[in-house]
Steps between C-alpha positions, in 0.01 A plus 500: 500500500197383706260599221707301251493186719119526550446540127726201428308277745169603344628407155618159625161431664315590181725279291430207733124564480482573872342843524411570862122533559347633818279223642176545689488242784140415403612365163628145514554503123579770249147492356194347663178536696453463876179497701429732791399321819139556599398637161350305212522770232826685569845378403858614449653506154879486476685630195877496504489437877290814557158451655172678441174429682209431262133407525277294274188667359180461701357153446834329433738323741879480502624159389806404709583218259534723194838521329645835403433675261149351461204704622476425875126555556220248437129448552387368840391164356857451378687657794368401843525766770402278794741536790712759324349813650255770399404625156466865414158667537271458200481782249157438348369674192144544380527166315750296701555407868877500434707663226604158368336159512213280383156555652133400450323688224162669553395317182533163673195315633445151640395386152774693316800463729783514248538878508768683700699820475873563484614821665806681366598818682144532627336460158274196455506284188208260465613141436345155461633158595548235228183305416395266780689683776367743762682778683578402858520806731668294774817447297458755217524227235281341237385173654263207452145633558415239765787632716367860497249555780336797324442311174200291399705246306207325331345825377835642396600192299148424380558138590438265791673166530256207464507214749822300461468200271523142623645188340313180411494381861380829641830635631588865455755564228804660659676804356369794298227461239494735203197656331452701183497879519214592270589721206874432521695213344811543710383580854339259744391474862687264728304386805643345814318480832233732362745778411493622139815633336498651150802367311621501141673251273854567382552666163416265215259293710124510548270359766320176416181476709468126433836403650517802730853571383697736281574342162661607174317811381458357148269234643266752659237655273495851634 
């Protein structure tokens, strides 16, 4: 009789969609990620209220803001570890200081500072920033050359901003001034306070050195 009653209750619970699930007290939701205090790389993953302690690969940090089921680990420049605890010891390879991340390339010099390497599971892949940008080791990003302390911006760009122009009464013209990028109809240098930035016109437009602006590409004789 007791077995029959238990079976009947189980059937009723299933019909109501209320199947009993054993809950781990760590899991506030059925599925989700939870950080571990004092640790920047480790986290708890909950699946069906059951927890499992995990750790991001070397070079990546756990992102406490990530939503399940997205991948919970990110690069340090995207996921700040400050004040969250320690990171796991580095696992360097012959090519990389960490298994994952972006690092200076041995190909890079002060005059050629756009090179960097991307490390994937300890294997380095040589990369290059988009034209006009230099790799910045301080934030592991491609950045304006004048903001990278190890880069000779003038030599790297092959351009130095001329003295700022003045108007008819001798006053400095405020705002950026644009100059032609030799050998290219669409790119140009924009100078402001002596800093040169290599920019490009939108698709369908070309740079007019007379007006210093991007104009309809049909007007430009390229």
